[in-house]
Amino acid sequence: MFGTNWMERLFFMGMIGVAVTVLAYLALRMFVWSKAAAKSLEYIRRHALWTGLIAWAFSSLAGANRAGIYDPHMFYPTPWHAVPWFAIFAPVVAVVSVHAIGQATRPAPKATKRVAVLEFRKMRDYIPTALGWTAFGVFLFSAAVMLFVATTPGIAAITTPVPGAESPYMAGRMSGGPLALALTLALLLLAAGTLLVMRLITSRRSLEALTPEQNKTLRIIGVNRLLRVSATVASGLATIAGNYLVQPMPGSLTLSYTNWLAVANIAVLVAMLLWKPPFLDSPTENAGYNALYLPARSTKLAAGDGVAVARFSDSFASISPLLGIAGLFVGLLTTKWFGWLGPLTLVVVFILLAHWGLELVLRHNYTRPGNPRNRLLAAVPRGLAIVATTACLALIPALIAVTNINKGGMYDWPGFSRSAPQFLIPLLCALVIIGVTAGAGSVVIRRPGLTNAADQLDRTLRRRSLFRIMRTSAAGLLAVLAAVLINLGTAPTYGGPSADSSLAIVGTAFLVTAAVLCFYPIKGFTPHDFMPTAAHDHSVSR
């Protein structure tokens, strides 16, 4: 019978998820970004980053890991049916298409009058020499592997183990010609698509918000990201061929085998991930912003604590997920009383405590008592505040409703005793999250201003801290509300009306929304944040 393996099914589901991500990204890029944001260097830099990340997400060839190999219970009329064409060609087409879309969705000229620029651009001017030759070598090596696969004969599968054989392998493989043709066509398509996208990068209109040198750097960044992912996919095609070649003879004495081409693919993958693109510098003479990303460019113009504080803030915030994992393990000890609300709540609390601790360290190391505080306007995005407030208000009727249901459901929380009210545990979890949020937020607002950094940077750091705190709190409160709704929709009934399963569906949707909310992007630093303050004149907020 004709069938697909579990890796192919997993790959198809992953493709659907990534396709949704691409559609969301295009909607944001084309319909949400404002004209001012499109000119921002930070947004241009982020656009290049997300183009590369989405292409990497599409580049998986895991669905074709058993191409040309068939199990004894499978029947393929011809060797061509043993080739997973979609799993081989879809990542190739997707990688090329994502990079082409990334170039096509660059900010269009917004000025009423366009300035004509006469410049002759060559593709090779934007190809990093070492990376270009490395990618070329990977493509040549993969092509050589395809030629070897084309001459490989097939092996018939066996339905019963060979008497006396220790090998558990009974799968067979088709002749290598069809698989070699499929992999070669995919490699040629990848090479042609890579060249066409590089041509597109070279010929597209320069961004009006950037200088000629910055536009050149941006093109080099685009070619860098394209070549890295293309080389990885080309290496992955060779890995598929390697897995086909090392397939042991059914019933042989082989107990294990190693696909050395897969090891080489991992080496290529790691090298491409670590091969950084050039940095798109700020057009200003402010060295602080550039030094934030490239320490080697720090000069005397970057004097002060601004760069150090910004780096510390980012590095400290990056460990908050680790503290969340610690909260998960601690929360497992509370499941006897809190059920699954214990780990959920303590994950949120530990992350909030991490942001609280960040502000305490900033207060101790980079401020002095009595430093005036800078006034903040629109400190927290309106959407996050609305989500948090809505979750709190929706908890009130949900907690009232949960008191009238029976205990003992699949998503129940035991409580401190059988006589304790059912609403006590979720109410306590919500109050803990609100209390820790208030404490962390008050520390941010009341922290004295930075001693040796620009006022605008101090404001930005406060906004970023408040954003992270409110984002975590809103996600936690939404998750508690989801837990109550799931409990209402799955509670056991004894002789009364059955539970409303639609509430469980809504609760699950809220739970997914809470998880997505944790990744809501935060506004990055801008060159304006590092502009030195002429007279260090603070706006006092009492």
Coordinates of C-alpha atoms in Angstrom, one line a residue, residues 47-496:
H47 CA 12.8 42.9 8.5
A48 CA 16.0 41.3 7.3
L49 CA 16.2 39.2 10.5
W50 CA 12.7 37.9 10.2
T51 CA 13.1 37.1 6.6
G52 CA 16.1 34.9 7.4
L53 CA 14.3 33.2 10.4
I54 CA 11.2 32.3 8.4
A55 CA 13.4 30.9 5.6
W56 CA 15.2 28.8 8.2
A57 CA 11.8 27.6 9.5
F58 CA 10.9 26.4 6.0
S59 CA 14.2 24.7 5.3
S60 CA 13.6 21.4 7.1
L61 CA 13.9 18.3 4.9
A62 CA 13.0 15.9 7.7
G63 CA 9.9 14.7 5.9
A64 CA 12.2 13.1 3.2
N65 CA 14.5 11.3 5.6
R66 CA 13.4 7.9 4.3
A67 CA 13.2 8.8 0.6
G68 CA 13.7 5.7 -1.6
I69 CA 13.3 3.3 1.4
Y70 CA 10.2 1.2 1.9
D71 CA 9.0 -1.1 4.7
P72 CA 7.9 -4.7 4.0
H73 CA 4.2 -3.8 4.3
M74 CA 4.4 -1.0 1.8
F75 CA 3.8 -1.5 -1.9
Y76 CA 5.0 0.9 -4.5
P77 CA 4.1 0.1 -8.2
T78 CA 7.2 1.8 -9.5
P79 CA 10.4 3.3 -7.9
W80 CA 9.1 6.7 -8.6
H81 CA 6.3 6.3 -6.0
A82 CA 8.9 5.8 -3.3
V83 CA 10.2 9.4 -3.7
P84 CA 8.5 12.0 -1.5
W85 CA 8.4 14.7 -4.1
F86 CA 6.6 17.3 -2.0
A87 CA 8.9 16.8 1.0
I88 CA 11.9 17.3 -1.2
F89 CA 10.8 20.2 -3.3
A90 CA 8.6 22.2 -0.9
P91 CA 11.5 23.4 1.3
V92 CA 13.5 24.4 -1.7
V93 CA 10.6 26.4 -3.2
A94 CA 9.8 27.9 0.2
V95 CA 13.3 29.1 1.0
V96 CA 13.7 30.8 -2.4
S97 CA 10.1 32.3 -2.2
V98 CA 10.5 33.6 1.3
H99 CA 13.7 35.5 0.4
A100 CA 12.1 36.8 -2.8
I101 CA 9.1 38.0 -0.8
G102 CA 11.4 39.6 1.8
Q103 CA 13.0 41.7 -1.0
A104 CA 9.6 42.5 -2.6
T105 CA 8.2 43.7 0.7
R106 CA 10.9 46.3 1.4
P107 CA 9.5 49.7 2.2
A108 CA 8.5 51.4 -1.0
P109 CA 9.6 55.0 -1.7
K110 CA 7.2 57.4 0.1
A111 CA 8.6 60.7 -1.0
T112 CA 6.5 62.8 -3.4
K113 CA 9.6 63.2 -5.7
R114 CA 11.9 60.4 -6.4
V115 CA 15.6 61.0 -6.8
A116 CA 17.2 59.2 -9.7
V117 CA 20.4 57.4 -8.8
L118 CA 22.7 56.2 -11.6
E119 CA 24.8 53.3 -10.3
F120 CA 26.0 50.1 -11.9
R121 CA 25.8 47.2 -9.5
K122 CA 27.4 43.8 -10.0
M123 CA 26.2 40.7 -8.2
R124 CA 29.6 39.6 -7.1
D125 CA 30.1 42.9 -5.3
Y126 CA 27.6 41.7 -2.6
I127 CA 28.7 38.1 -2.2
P128 CA 31.0 37.6 0.8
T129 CA 34.1 35.8 -0.7
A130 CA 34.5 33.1 2.0
L131 CA 30.8 32.4 2.3
G132 CA 30.4 32.3 -1.5
W133 CA 33.1 29.7 -2.0
T134 CA 31.9 27.7 0.9
A135 CA 28.3 27.5 -0.5
F136 CA 29.7 26.7 -3.9
G137 CA 31.7 23.8 -2.5
V138 CA 28.6 22.5 -0.6
F139 CA 26.6 22.5 -3.9
L140 CA 29.4 20.7 -5.8
F141 CA 29.8 18.1 -3.1
S142 CA 26.0 17.5 -3.0
A143 CA 26.0 17.1 -6.8
A144 CA 28.7 14.5 -6.6
V145 CA 26.7 12.5 -4.1
M146 CA 23.7 12.6 -6.4
L147 CA 25.8 11.0 -9.2
F148 CA 26.8 8.2 -6.9
V149 CA 23.2 7.6 -5.9
A150 CA 22.2 7.3 -9.5
T151 CA 24.3 4.1 -9.9
T152 CA 23.2 2.4 -6.7
P153 CA 21.1 -0.7 -7.1
G154 CA 18.0 -1.4 -5.1
I155 CA 17.5 -3.9 -2.3
A156 CA 14.4 -6.0 -1.8
A157 CA 12.7 -5.9 1.5
I158 CA 12.0 -9.1 3.5
T159 CA 8.7 -9.9 5.4
T160 CA 10.2 -12.3 8.0
P161 CA 13.5 -12.1 9.8
V162 CA 16.4 -14.2 8.5
P163 CA 17.0 -17.2 10.8
G164 CA 20.0 -16.6 13.0
A165 CA 20.4 -13.0 11.9
E166 CA 20.8 -10.4 14.7
S167 CA 19.9 -7.4 12.5
P168 CA 16.4 -6.0 13.0
Y169 CA 16.4 -4.3 9.6
M170 CA 13.9 -5.7 7.1
A171 CA 13.2 -2.6 5.0
G172 CA 14.3 -2.4 1.4
R173 CA 15.2 0.4 -1.0
M174 CA 14.3 1.2 -4.6
S175 CA 16.9 1.7 -7.3
G176 CA 18.7 4.9 -6.9
G177 CA 17.9 6.5 -10.3
P178 CA 14.6 8.1 -9.5
L179 CA 15.8 9.4 -6.2
A180 CA 19.0 10.8 -7.7
L181 CA 16.9 12.5 -10.4
A182 CA 14.6 14.1 -7.8
L183 CA 17.4 15.3 -5.6
T184 CA 19.3 16.6 -8.6
L185 CA 16.3 18.6 -9.8
A186 CA 15.8 20.0 -6.4
L187 CA 19.5 21.0 -6.2
L188 CA 19.3 22.6 -9.6
L189 CA 16.1 24.5 -8.6
L190 CA 17.7 25.7 -5.4
A191 CA 20.8 26.9 -7.3
A192 CA 18.8 28.7 -10.0
G193 CA 16.5 30.2 -7.4
T194 CA 19.4 31.4 -5.3
L195 CA 21.0 33.1 -8.3
L196 CA 17.7 34.7 -9.3
V197 CA 17.1 36.1 -5.8
M198 CA 20.7 37.4 -5.6
R199 CA 20.0 39.1 -8.9
L200 CA 16.8 40.6 -7.4
I201 CA 18.8 41.8 -4.3
T202 CA 21.3 43.4 -6.6
S203 CA 18.8 45.1 -8.9
R204 CA 16.1 46.2 -6.5
R205 CA 15.6 49.9 -5.7
S206 CA 17.7 51.4 -2.9
L207 CA 15.9 52.4 0.2
E208 CA 15.5 56.1 0.4
A209 CA 16.0 56.2 4.2
L210 CA 19.5 54.7 4.0
T211 CA 22.8 56.1 2.7
P212 CA 24.5 54.4 -0.3
E213 CA 26.9 52.6 2.0
Q214 CA 24.1 51.4 4.2
N215 CA 22.2 50.1 1.1
K216 CA 25.2 48.2 0.1
T217 CA 25.5 46.7 3.5
L218 CA 21.8 45.7 3.4
R219 CA 22.3 43.9 0.1
I220 CA 25.3 42.1 1.5
I221 CA 23.2 41.0 4.5
G222 CA 20.4 39.7 2.2
V223 CA 22.9 37.7 0.1
N224 CA 24.6 36.4 3.3
R225 CA 21.3 35.1 4.8
L226 CA 20.3 33.6 1.4
L227 CA 23.6 31.8 0.9
R228 CA 23.6 30.4 4.4
V229 CA 20.2 28.8 4.2
S230 CA 20.7 27.6 0.6
A231 CA 24.0 25.9 1.6
T232 CA 22.2 24.2 4.5
V233 CA 19.4 22.9 2.3
A234 CA 21.9 21.7 -0.3
S235 CA 23.7 19.8 2.4
G236 CA 20.4 18.4 3.6
L237 CA 19.7 17.0 0.1
A238 CA 23.0 15.2 0.3
T239 CA 22.0 13.9 3.8
I240 CA 18.9 12.3 2.3
A241 CA 21.0 10.6 -0.3
G242 CA 23.4 9.5 2.5
N243 CA 20.6 7.9 4.5
Y244 CA 19.6 6.0 1.4
L245 CA 23.1 4.8 0.7
V246 CA 23.9 3.5 4.2
Q247 CA 20.7 1.5 4.5
P248 CA 21.9 -1.9 5.7
M249 CA 21.1 -5.1 3.8
P250 CA 17.9 -6.7 5.3
G251 CA 18.8 -9.6 7.5
S252 CA 22.5 -8.7 7.6
L253 CA 24.7 -8.9 10.7
T254 CA 24.8 -5.1 10.9
L255 CA 23.4 -3.9 14.3
S256 CA 23.9 -0.1 13.7
Y257 CA 25.0 2.3 11.1
T258 CA 26.1 5.9 10.8
N259 CA 25.1 8.4 8.1
W260 CA 28.4 10.4 7.9
L261 CA 26.8 12.8 5.4
A262 CA 24.3 13.7 8.2
V263 CA 27.2 14.5 10.5
A264 CA 28.6 16.7 7.8
N265 CA 25.2 18.3 7.4
I266 CA 25.2 19.1 11.1
A267 CA 28.6 20.7 10.8
V268 CA 27.4 22.8 7.8
L269 CA 24.3 23.8 9.8
V270 CA 26.3 24.9 12.8
A271 CA 28.7 26.8 10.6
M272 CA 26.0 28.6 8.7
L273 CA 24.2 29.5 12.0
L274 CA 27.3 31.0 13.4
W275 CA 28.3 32.9 10.2
K276 CA 27.1 36.3 11.1
P277 CA 26.0 38.9 8.5
P278 CA 27.6 42.4 8.6
F279 CA 26.0 44.9 10.9
L280 CA 23.9 47.8 9.5
D281 CA 25.4 50.8 11.2
S282 CA 23.5 53.8 12.4
P283 CA 23.8 56.8 10.1
T284 CA 24.5 59.1 13.0
E285 CA 27.9 59.7 14.6
N286 CA 26.6 58.2 17.8
A287 CA 29.0 55.4 18.6
G288 CA 26.9 54.1 21.5
Y289 CA 24.2 52.5 19.4
N290 CA 26.7 50.8 17.1
A291 CA 28.8 49.7 20.1
L292 CA 25.6 48.0 21.5
Y293 CA 25.9 45.4 18.7
L294 CA 29.5 45.6 17.8
P295 CA 31.8 46.1 20.9
A296 CA 34.8 46.6 18.6
R297 CA 33.3 49.8 17.3
S298 CA 33.1 51.4 20.8
T299 CA 34.9 54.7 20.8
K300 CA 35.2 57.7 23.1
L301 CA 31.9 58.9 21.7
A302 CA 30.2 56.0 23.4
A303 CA 31.3 57.3 26.8
G304 CA 29.0 56.6 29.8
D305 CA 27.1 53.6 31.1
G306 CA 24.5 53.6 28.3
V307 CA 25.9 50.7 26.3
A308 CA 26.7 48.6 29.4
V309 CA 23.2 49.2 30.9
A310 CA 21.5 48.3 27.6
R311 CA 23.5 45.1 27.2
F312 CA 22.9 44.1 30.8
S313 CA 19.2 44.7 30.4
D314 CA 19.0 42.5 27.3
S315 CA 21.2 39.7 28.8
F316 CA 19.4 39.7 32.1
A317 CA 16.0 39.6 30.4
S318 CA 17.1 36.6 28.3
I319 CA 17.6 34.5 31.4
S320 CA 14.0 35.0 32.5
P321 CA 12.8 31.9 30.6
L322 CA 15.3 29.9 32.6
L323 CA 13.8 31.2 35.8
G324 CA 10.4 30.4 34.4
I325 CA 11.6 26.8 34.0
A326 CA 12.8 26.8 37.6
G327 CA 9.3 28.0 38.6
L328 CA 7.8 25.1 36.7
F329 CA 9.8 22.6 38.7
V330 CA 9.0 24.3 42.0
G331 CA 5.3 24.5 41.0
L332 CA 5.3 20.7 40.5
L333 CA 5.6 20.4 44.3
T334 CA 2.4 22.4 44.7
T335 CA 0.1 20.2 42.5
K336 CA -1.2 18.4 45.6
W337 CA -3.1 21.6 46.4
F338 CA -3.1 23.8 43.3
G339 CA -3.3 21.2 40.6
W340 CA -1.8 22.4 37.3
L341 CA -2.5 26.0 38.3
G342 CA 0.5 25.7 40.7
P343 CA 3.2 25.3 38.0
L344 CA 1.5 27.8 35.7
T345 CA 1.3 30.5 38.3
L346 CA 4.9 30.0 39.6
V347 CA 6.3 30.2 36.1
V348 CA 4.7 33.6 35.7
V349 CA 5.7 34.7 39.2
F350 CA 9.4 33.6 38.7
I351 CA 9.6 35.5 35.4
L352 CA 8.1 38.6 37.1
L353 CA 10.6 38.3 39.9
A354 CA 13.4 38.2 37.3
H355 CA 12.3 41.6 36.0
W356 CA 12.0 42.8 39.5
G357 CA 15.6 41.7 40.2
L358 CA 16.8 43.4 37.1
E359 CA 15.5 46.8 38.3
L360 CA 17.1 46.2 41.7
V361 CA 20.5 45.5 40.1
L362 CA 20.2 48.6 37.9
R363 CA 19.2 50.7 41.0
H364 CA 22.3 49.4 42.9
N365 CA 24.9 49.6 40.1
Y366 CA 23.9 52.5 37.8
T367 CA 21.9 55.0 39.9
R368 CA 22.4 57.2 43.0
P369 CA 19.8 58.0 45.7
G370 CA 18.3 61.3 44.9
N371 CA 18.7 61.2 41.1
P372 CA 15.6 62.7 39.5
R373 CA 13.3 60.3 37.6
N374 CA 12.4 61.0 33.9
R375 CA 8.7 61.4 33.1
L376 CA 7.1 58.6 31.2
L377 CA 4.3 59.0 28.7
A378 CA 2.4 56.0 27.3
A379 CA 4.7 53.6 29.2
V380 CA 2.7 50.5 28.5
P381 CA 1.1 49.6 25.1
R382 CA -2.7 50.0 25.2
G383 CA -3.4 46.6 23.9
L384 CA -1.5 44.8 26.7
A385 CA -3.3 46.9 29.3
I386 CA -6.7 46.1 27.7
V387 CA -5.9 42.3 27.7
A388 CA -4.9 42.3 31.4
T389 CA -7.9 44.4 32.4
T390 CA -10.3 42.2 30.4
A391 CA -8.9 39.0 31.9
C392 CA -9.3 40.4 35.4
L393 CA -12.9 41.5 34.8
A394 CA -13.8 38.2 33.0
L395 CA -12.5 36.3 36.0
I396 CA -15.2 37.6 38.3
P397 CA -18.2 35.9 36.7
A398 CA -16.1 32.8 35.9
L399 CA -15.1 32.4 39.5
I400 CA -18.7 32.8 40.6
A401 CA -19.8 30.1 38.1
V402 CA -17.1 27.7 39.1
T403 CA -18.4 27.6 42.7
N404 CA -21.5 25.7 41.5
I405 CA -19.8 22.7 39.9
N406 CA -18.6 19.4 41.2
K407 CA -15.0 18.8 42.0
G408 CA -12.9 16.0 40.6
G409 CA -12.7 16.9 36.9
M410 CA -9.7 16.2 34.6
Y411 CA -8.4 19.8 35.0
D412 CA -9.5 20.2 38.6
W413 CA -7.4 21.7 41.4
P414 CA -7.7 19.8 44.7
G415 CA -7.6 22.8 47.0
F416 CA -6.7 22.8 50.7
S417 CA -9.7 20.7 51.7
R418 CA -12.8 19.2 50.2
S419 CA -14.9 21.8 51.9
A420 CA -12.9 24.8 50.6
P421 CA -14.7 26.8 47.9
Q422 CA -13.9 25.9 44.3
F423 CA -13.0 29.5 43.4
L424 CA -10.4 29.9 46.1
I425 CA -7.4 28.4 44.2
P426 CA -7.8 30.4 40.9
L427 CA -8.6 33.6 42.9
L428 CA -5.4 33.1 45.0
C429 CA -3.3 32.5 41.9
A430 CA -4.7 35.7 40.2
L431 CA -4.1 37.8 43.3
V432 CA -0.5 36.5 43.5
I433 CA 0.2 37.5 39.9
I434 CA -1.4 40.9 40.4
G435 CA 0.5 41.5 43.6
V436 CA 3.9 40.6 42.1
T437 CA 3.1 42.7 39.0
A438 CA 2.3 45.7 41.1
G439 CA 5.5 45.2 43.1
A440 CA 7.7 44.9 40.1
G441 CA 6.1 47.8 38.3
S442 CA 6.4 50.1 41.3
V443 CA 10.1 49.3 41.5
V444 CA 10.5 50.3 37.8
I445 CA 8.5 53.5 38.2
R446 CA 10.2 54.6 41.4
R447 CA 13.8 53.8 40.4
P448 CA 16.0 56.8 40.3
G449 CA 17.3 58.0 36.9
L450 CA 20.6 56.6 35.6
T451 CA 23.6 58.5 36.7
N452 CA 25.8 58.3 33.6
A453 CA 23.5 57.7 30.6
A454 CA 21.2 59.6 28.3
D455 CA 17.8 60.6 29.6
Q456 CA 16.1 59.0 26.6
L457 CA 17.8 55.7 27.2
D458 CA 16.6 55.8 30.8
R459 CA 13.0 56.3 29.6
T460 CA 13.4 53.5 27.0
L461 CA 14.7 51.0 29.7
R462 CA 11.7 51.8 31.9
R463 CA 9.3 51.3 29.0
R464 CA 10.9 48.0 28.1
S465 CA 10.8 46.8 31.7
L466 CA 7.2 47.8 32.1
F467 CA 6.4 46.2 28.8
R468 CA 7.9 42.9 29.8
I469 CA 6.2 43.0 33.2
M470 CA 2.8 43.8 31.7
R471 CA 3.2 41.2 28.9
T472 CA 4.0 38.5 31.4
S473 CA 1.2 39.5 33.8
A474 CA -1.4 39.7 31.0
A475 CA -0.4 36.2 29.8
G476 CA -0.6 34.8 33.3
L477 CA -4.0 36.3 34.1
L478 CA -5.3 35.1 30.7
A479 CA -4.0 31.6 31.5
V480 CA -5.8 31.6 34.9
L481 CA -9.0 32.6 33.1
A482 CA -8.4 29.8 30.6
A483 CA -8.0 27.3 33.4
V484 CA -11.3 28.3 35.0
L485 CA -13.2 28.1 31.7
I486 CA -11.6 24.7 30.9
N487 CA -12.7 23.5 34.4
L488 CA -16.2 24.7 33.7
G489 CA -16.3 22.9 30.4
T490 CA -15.0 19.6 31.6
A491 CA -16.3 19.3 35.2
P492 CA -18.0 15.9 36.0
T493 CA -21.8 16.0 36.4
Y494 CA -23.9 13.7 38.6
G495 CA -27.5 13.7 37.6
G496 CA -27.5 17.4 36.7

